[in-house]
mmCIF file with all atom_site columns, C-alpha atoms in Angstrom:
data_model
loop_
_atom_site.group_PDB
_atom_site.id
_atom_site.type_symbol
_atom_site.label_atom_id
_atom_site.label_alt_id
_atom_site.label_comp_id
_atom_site.label_asym_id
_atom_site.label_entity_id
_atom_site.label_seq_id
_atom_site.pdbx_PDB_ins_code
_atom_site.Cartn_x
_atom_site.Cartn_y
_atom_site.Cartn_z
_atom_site.occupancy
_atom_site.B_iso_or_equiv
_atom_site.pdbx_formal_charge
_atom_site.auth_seq_id
_atom_site.auth_comp_id
_atom_site.auth_asym_id
_atom_site.auth_atom_id
_atom_site.pdbx_PDB_model_num
ATOM 1   C CA . MET K 1 1   ? 0.244  0.254  -0.114 1.00 0.00 ? 1   MET K CA 1
ATOM 2   C CA . LYS K 1 2   ? 1.414  3.277  -1.238 1.00 0.00 ? 2   LYS K CA 1
ATOM 3   C CA . ALA K 1 3   ? 1.886  5.619  1.958  1.00 0.00 ? 3   ALA K CA 1
ATOM 4   C CA . PRO K 1 4   ? -0.222 8.841  2.679  1.00 0.00 ? 4   PRO K CA 1
ATOM 5   C CA . GLU K 1 5   ? 1.998  12.036 1.684  1.00 0.00 ? 5   GLU K CA 1
ATOM 6   C CA . LEU K 1 6   ? 3.285  13.763 4.697  1.00 0.00 ? 6   LEU K CA 1
ATOM 7   C CA . ASN K 1 7   ? 2.058  17.127 5.741  1.00 0.00 ? 7   ASN K CA 1
ATOM 8   C CA . VAL K 1 8   ? 4.409  17.948 8.144  1.00 0.00 ? 8   VAL K CA 1
ATOM 9   C CA . TYR K 1 9   ? 7.197  20.870 9.044  1.00 0.00 ? 9   TYR K CA 1
ATOM 10  C CA . ASN K 1 10  ? 10.579 21.631 10.315 1.00 0.00 ? 10  ASN K CA 1
ATOM 11  C CA . PRO K 1 11  ? 9.835  23.051 13.497 1.00 0.00 ? 11  PRO K CA 1
ATOM 12  C CA . GLU K 1 12  ? 13.108 24.982 13.144 1.00 0.00 ? 12  GLU K CA 1
ATOM 13  C CA . THR K 1 13  ? 12.794 26.303 9.583  1.00 0.00 ? 13  THR K CA 1
ATOM 14  C CA . ASN K 1 14  ? 9.208  26.024 9.239  1.00 0.00 ? 14  ASN K CA 1
ATOM 15  C CA . ASP K 1 15  ? 10.034 24.598 5.924  1.00 0.00 ? 15  ASP K CA 1
ATOM 16  C CA . ALA K 1 16  ? 7.422  21.619 4.531  1.00 0.00 ? 16  ALA K CA 1
ATOM 17  C CA . ILE K 1 17  ? 8.426  17.470 4.648  1.00 0.00 ? 17  ILE K CA 1
ATOM 18  C CA . THR K 1 18  ? 7.049  15.740 2.079  1.00 0.00 ? 18  THR K CA 1
ATOM 19  C CA . LEU K 1 19  ? 8.080  12.292 0.886  1.00 0.00 ? 19  LEU K CA 1
ATOM 20  C CA . LYS K 1 20  ? 9.601  13.770 -1.824 1.00 0.00 ? 20  LYS K CA 1
ATOM 21  C CA . ASP K 1 21  ? 12.223 14.656 0.378  1.00 0.00 ? 21  ASP K CA 1
ATOM 22  C CA . TYR K 1 22  ? 13.036 11.137 0.777  1.00 0.00 ? 22  TYR K CA 1
ATOM 23  C CA . GLU K 1 23  ? 13.254 9.932  -2.827 1.00 0.00 ? 23  GLU K CA 1
ATOM 24  C CA . GLY K 1 24  ? 14.734 6.974  -3.426 1.00 0.00 ? 24  GLY K CA 1
ATOM 25  C CA . LYS K 1 25  ? 15.224 6.036  0.099  1.00 0.00 ? 25  LYS K CA 1
ATOM 26  C CA . ALA K 1 26  ? 13.463 3.556  2.551  1.00 0.00 ? 26  ALA K CA 1
ATOM 27  C CA . LEU K 1 27  ? 12.117 5.438  5.941  1.00 0.00 ? 27  LEU K CA 1
ATOM 28  C CA . LEU K 1 28  ? 11.274 4.868  9.473  1.00 0.00 ? 28  LEU K CA 1
ATOM 29  C CA . LEU K 1 29  ? 8.285  7.161  10.222 1.00 0.00 ? 29  LEU K CA 1
ATOM 30  C CA . THR K 1 30  ? 7.289  7.437  13.934 1.00 0.00 ? 30  THR K CA 1
ATOM 31  C CA . PHE K 1 31  ? 4.504  9.492  15.155 1.00 0.00 ? 31  PHE K CA 1
ATOM 32  C CA . TRP K 1 32  ? 4.931  10.709 18.845 1.00 0.00 ? 32  TRP K CA 1
ATOM 33  C CA . VAL K 1 33  ? 4.296  13.123 21.817 1.00 0.00 ? 33  VAL K CA 1
ATOM 34  C CA . SER K 1 34  ? 6.142  14.423 24.690 1.00 0.00 ? 34  SER K CA 1
ATOM 35  C CA . TRP K 1 35  ? 3.370  13.124 27.504 1.00 0.00 ? 35  TRP K CA 1
ATOM 36  C CA . CYS K 1 36  ? 3.278  9.571  26.488 1.00 0.00 ? 36  CYS K CA 1
ATOM 37  C CA . PRO K 1 37  ? 5.560  6.917  28.473 1.00 0.00 ? 37  PRO K CA 1
ATOM 38  C CA . ASP K 1 38  ? 5.708  4.692  25.331 1.00 0.00 ? 38  ASP K CA 1
ATOM 39  C CA . SER K 1 39  ? 7.133  7.694  23.309 1.00 0.00 ? 39  SER K CA 1
ATOM 40  C CA . LYS K 1 40  ? 9.733  7.977  26.024 1.00 0.00 ? 40  LYS K CA 1
ATOM 41  C CA . ARG K 1 41  ? 10.809 4.882  26.219 1.00 0.00 ? 41  ARG K CA 1
ATOM 42  C CA . ASP K 1 42  ? 10.694 4.493  22.155 1.00 0.00 ? 42  ASP K CA 1
ATOM 43  C CA . PHE K 1 43  ? 12.684 8.080  21.388 1.00 0.00 ? 43  PHE K CA 1
ATOM 44  C CA . PRO K 1 44  ? 15.890 7.053  22.608 1.00 0.00 ? 44  PRO K CA 1
ATOM 45  C CA . ASN K 1 45  ? 16.004 3.832  20.973 1.00 0.00 ? 45  ASN K CA 1
ATOM 46  C CA . LYS K 1 46  ? 15.762 5.782  17.701 1.00 0.00 ? 46  LYS K CA 1
ATOM 47  C CA . GLU K 1 47  ? 18.184 8.151  18.526 1.00 0.00 ? 47  GLU K CA 1
ATOM 48  C CA . GLN K 1 48  ? 20.642 5.686  19.387 1.00 0.00 ? 48  GLN K CA 1
ATOM 49  C CA . LEU K 1 49  ? 19.710 3.701  16.027 1.00 0.00 ? 49  LEU K CA 1
ATOM 50  C CA . TYR K 1 50  ? 19.938 7.198  14.263 1.00 0.00 ? 50  TYR K CA 1
ATOM 51  C CA . LYS K 1 51  ? 23.274 7.738  15.338 1.00 0.00 ? 51  LYS K CA 1
ATOM 52  C CA . ALA K 1 52  ? 24.730 4.368  14.764 1.00 0.00 ? 52  ALA K CA 1
ATOM 53  C CA . MET K 1 53  ? 23.431 3.738  11.428 1.00 0.00 ? 53  MET K CA 1
ATOM 54  C CA . GLU K 1 54  ? 25.687 3.346  8.864  1.00 0.00 ? 54  GLU K CA 1
ATOM 55  C CA . THR K 1 55  ? 23.298 3.427  5.143  1.00 0.00 ? 55  THR K CA 1
ATOM 56  C CA . LYS K 1 56  ? 22.768 6.301  3.158  1.00 0.00 ? 56  LYS K CA 1
ATOM 57  C CA . GLU K 1 57  ? 19.542 3.410  1.830  1.00 0.00 ? 57  GLU K CA 1
ATOM 58  C CA . LEU K 1 58  ? 17.536 4.861  5.117  1.00 0.00 ? 58  LEU K CA 1
ATOM 59  C CA . ASP K 1 59  ? 16.179 7.723  6.730  1.00 0.00 ? 59  ASP K CA 1
ATOM 60  C CA . LEU K 1 60  ? 14.154 8.291  10.230 1.00 0.00 ? 60  LEU K CA 1
ATOM 61  C CA . LEU K 1 61  ? 11.572 11.077 11.088 1.00 0.00 ? 61  LEU K CA 1
ATOM 62  C CA . MET K 1 62  ? 10.226 11.552 14.189 1.00 0.00 ? 62  MET K CA 1
ATOM 63  C CA . VAL K 1 63  ? 6.643  13.398 13.722 1.00 0.00 ? 63  VAL K CA 1
ATOM 64  C CA . ASN K 1 64  ? 5.595  15.336 17.021 1.00 0.00 ? 64  ASN K CA 1
ATOM 65  C CA . VAL K 1 65  ? 1.710  15.170 17.088 1.00 0.00 ? 65  VAL K CA 1
ATOM 66  C CA . LYS K 1 66  ? 0.924  18.615 17.800 1.00 0.00 ? 66  LYS K CA 1
ATOM 67  C CA . GLY K 1 67  ? -2.654 18.090 17.708 1.00 0.00 ? 67  GLY K CA 1
ATOM 68  C CA . ARG K 1 68  ? -2.488 15.743 20.523 1.00 0.00 ? 68  ARG K CA 1
ATOM 69  C CA . GLU K 1 69  ? 0.003  17.529 22.832 1.00 0.00 ? 69  GLU K CA 1
ATOM 70  C CA . GLY K 1 70  ? -1.220 20.059 25.999 1.00 0.00 ? 70  GLY K CA 1
ATOM 71  C CA . GLU K 1 71  ? 0.707  22.829 24.690 1.00 0.00 ? 71  GLU K CA 1
ATOM 72  C CA . PRO K 1 72  ? 1.632  23.515 21.434 1.00 0.00 ? 72  PRO K CA 1
ATOM 73  C CA . ASP K 1 73  ? 5.484  23.632 22.047 1.00 0.00 ? 73  ASP K CA 1
ATOM 74  C CA . ALA K 1 74  ? 5.743  20.798 24.595 1.00 0.00 ? 74  ALA K CA 1
ATOM 75  C CA . GLY K 1 75  ? 7.027  18.657 21.859 1.00 0.00 ? 75  GLY K CA 1
ATOM 76  C CA . MET K 1 76  ? 9.851  20.590 20.809 1.00 0.00 ? 76  MET K CA 1
ATOM 77  C CA . ARG K 1 77  ? 10.598 21.383 24.328 1.00 0.00 ? 77  ARG K CA 1
ATOM 78  C CA . TYR K 1 78  ? 10.916 17.650 25.074 1.00 0.00 ? 78  TYR K CA 1
ATOM 79  C CA . TYR K 1 79  ? 13.317 17.376 21.871 1.00 0.00 ? 79  TYR K CA 1
ATOM 80  C CA . GLU K 1 80  ? 15.749 20.102 23.024 1.00 0.00 ? 80  GLU K CA 1
ATOM 81  C CA . GLU K 1 81  ? 15.984 19.066 26.443 1.00 0.00 ? 81  GLU K CA 1
ATOM 82  C CA . ASN K 1 82  ? 17.047 15.555 25.594 1.00 0.00 ? 82  ASN K CA 1
ATOM 83  C CA . GLY K 1 83  ? 19.208 16.851 22.994 1.00 0.00 ? 83  GLY K CA 1
ATOM 84  C CA . PHE K 1 84  ? 18.155 14.504 20.349 1.00 0.00 ? 84  PHE K CA 1
ATOM 85  C CA . THR K 1 85  ? 19.405 14.968 16.816 1.00 0.00 ? 85  THR K CA 1
ATOM 86  C CA . VAL K 1 86  ? 17.227 12.373 14.626 1.00 0.00 ? 86  VAL K CA 1
ATOM 87  C CA . PRO K 1 87  ? 15.322 14.588 12.491 1.00 0.00 ? 87  PRO K CA 1
ATOM 88  C CA . MET K 1 88  ? 12.071 15.604 13.960 1.00 0.00 ? 88  MET K CA 1
ATOM 89  C CA . GLY K 1 89  ? 8.725  17.288 12.112 1.00 0.00 ? 89  GLY K CA 1
ATOM 90  C CA . VAL K 1 90  ? 5.779  18.767 13.384 1.00 0.00 ? 90  VAL K CA 1
ATOM 91  C CA . ASP K 1 91  ? 2.397  17.427 12.342 1.00 0.00 ? 91  ASP K CA 1
ATOM 92  C CA . ASN K 1 92  ? -0.245 20.862 11.101 1.00 0.00 ? 92  ASN K CA 1
ATOM 93  C CA . GLY K 1 93  ? -2.528 19.614 14.360 1.00 0.00 ? 93  GLY K CA 1
ATOM 94  C CA . THR K 1 94  ? -3.032 15.724 13.665 1.00 0.00 ? 94  THR K CA 1
ATOM 95  C CA . LYS K 1 95  ? -3.520 15.609 9.947  1.00 0.00 ? 95  LYS K CA 1
ATOM 96  C CA . THR K 1 96  ? -0.661 13.031 8.667  1.00 0.00 ? 96  THR K CA 1
ATOM 97  C CA . TYR K 1 97  ? -1.331 11.350 11.936 1.00 0.00 ? 97  TYR K CA 1
ATOM 98  C CA . ASP K 1 98  ? -4.616 10.999 10.675 1.00 0.00 ? 98  ASP K CA 1
ATOM 99  C CA . SER K 1 99  ? -4.123 10.138 6.967  1.00 0.00 ? 99  SER K CA 1
ATOM 100 C CA . TYR K 1 100 ? -1.888 7.205  8.596  1.00 0.00 ? 100 TYR K CA 1
ATOM 101 C CA . ARG K 1 101 ? -4.694 6.151  10.546 1.00 0.00 ? 101 ARG K CA 1
ATOM 102 C CA . CYS K 1 102 ? -2.616 6.225  13.615 1.00 0.00 ? 102 CYS K CA 1
ATOM 103 C CA . MET K 1 103 ? -4.917 4.986  17.260 1.00 0.00 ? 103 MET K CA 1
ATOM 104 C CA . SER K 1 104 ? -2.130 4.845  19.554 1.00 0.00 ? 104 SER K CA 1
ATOM 105 C CA . VAL K 1 105 ? 1.355  6.848  20.092 1.00 0.00 ? 105 VAL K CA 1
ATOM 106 C CA . PRO K 1 106 ? 4.096  5.844  19.442 1.00 0.00 ? 106 PRO K CA 1
ATOM 107 C CA . THR K 1 107 ? 3.192  4.836  15.918 1.00 0.00 ? 107 THR K CA 1
ATOM 108 C CA . THR K 1 108 ? 5.962  3.931  13.813 1.00 0.00 ? 108 THR K CA 1
ATOM 109 C CA . PHE K 1 109 ? 5.785  2.814  9.626  1.00 0.00 ? 109 PHE K CA 1
ATOM 110 C CA . LEU K 1 110 ? 8.588  1.314  7.859  1.00 0.00 ? 110 LEU K CA 1
ATOM 111 C CA . LEU K 1 111 ? 8.682  2.782  4.145  1.00 0.00 ? 111 LEU K CA 1
ATOM 112 C CA . ASN K 1 112 ? 10.196 1.165  1.381  1.00 0.00 ? 112 ASN K CA 1
ATOM 113 C CA . LYS K 1 113 ? 12.362 2.993  -1.307 1.00 0.00 ? 113 LYS K CA 1
ATOM 114 C CA . ASN K 1 114 ? 9.155  3.210  -3.213 1.00 0.00 ? 114 ASN K CA 1
ATOM 115 C CA . HIS K 1 115 ? 7.471  4.994  0.135  1.00 0.00 ? 115 HIS K CA 1
ATOM 116 C CA . GLU K 1 116 ? 5.112  2.161  0.091  1.00 0.00 ? 116 GLU K CA 1
ATOM 117 C CA . ILE K 1 117 ? 4.178  0.880  3.579  1.00 0.00 ? 117 ILE K CA 1
ATOM 118 C CA . ALA K 1 118 ? 6.208  -2.170 4.631  1.00 0.00 ? 118 ALA K CA 1
ATOM 119 C CA . ALA K 1 119 ? 5.215  -2.814 8.355  1.00 0.00 ? 119 ALA K CA 1
ATOM 120 C CA . SER K 1 120 ? 3.730  -0.833 10.872 1.00 0.00 ? 120 SER K CA 1
ATOM 121 C CA . PHE K 1 121 ? 3.961  -1.070 14.625 1.00 0.00 ? 121 PHE K CA 1
ATOM 122 C CA . ASN K 1 122 ? 1.935  0.217  17.383 1.00 0.00 ? 122 ASN K CA 1
ATOM 123 C CA . ASP K 1 123 ? 2.439  1.349  21.006 1.00 0.00 ? 123 ASP K CA 1
ATOM 124 C CA . LYS K 1 124 ? 3.089  -2.042 22.160 1.00 0.00 ? 124 LYS K CA 1
ATOM 125 C CA . ALA K 1 125 ? 5.716  -3.271 19.798 1.00 0.00 ? 125 ALA K CA 1
ATOM 126 C CA . THR K 1 126 ? 9.092  -3.457 20.891 1.00 0.00 ? 126 THR K CA 1
ATOM 127 C CA . PHE K 1 127 ? 12.348 -1.815 19.566 1.00 0.00 ? 127 PHE K CA 1
ATOM 128 C CA . GLN K 1 128 ? 13.603 -5.322 18.448 1.00 0.00 ? 128 GLN K CA 1
ATOM 129 C CA . ASP K 1 129 ? 10.406 -5.908 16.443 1.00 0.00 ? 129 ASP K CA 1
ATOM 130 C CA . ILE K 1 130 ? 11.228 -2.528 14.403 1.00 0.00 ? 130 ILE K CA 1
ATOM 131 C CA . LEU K 1 131 ? 15.227 -3.601 13.875 1.00 0.00 ? 131 LEU K CA 1
ATOM 132 C CA . THR K 1 132 ? 14.089 -6.798 12.521 1.00 0.00 ? 132 THR K CA 1
ATOM 133 C CA . SER K 1 133 ? 11.528 -5.643 10.223 1.00 0.00 ? 133 SER K CA 1
ATOM 134 C CA . LEU K 1 134 ? 14.882 -3.235 8.748  1.00 0.00 ? 134 LEU K CA 1
ATOM 135 C CA . SER K 1 135 ? 15.719 -6.091 6.675  1.00 0.00 ? 135 SER K CA 1
ATOM 136 C CA . ARG K 1 136 ? 12.551 -6.143 4.231  1.00 0.00 ? 136 ARG K CA 1
ATOM 137 C CA . VAL K 1 137 ? 13.537 -2.789 3.240  1.00 0.00 ? 137 VAL K CA 1
ATOM 138 C CA . LEU K 1 138 ? 17.328 -2.551 3.263  1.00 0.00 ? 138 LEU K CA 1
#
């Protein structure tokens, strides 16, 4: 199944982030919020993966679901306070989160280089499940 378009933006530059930005690459896309315990467990794992990656065939994007945050800047504050470096985008409310039919946070999608959904993981998936799935697209 072809992935829905991204409708998110870079919180530092306000530039749009679209799937076209990842043309020819696989993408590990995670929707998260700052107040969620599962998101707080997941984010450091994605950060560690991002820092350890030695491939140009896969990108990561952590999308803060601004429409599910208690305060508009809570996601960016959490990101900065924890010194994360993995690329982050911000959803326009819940527009992209809804278009991907997410039901919980974190929700992670693995897109192949054609941006078809190769796998999806809800808040109950383990990080090991996600790592194991990477072989499907690399």
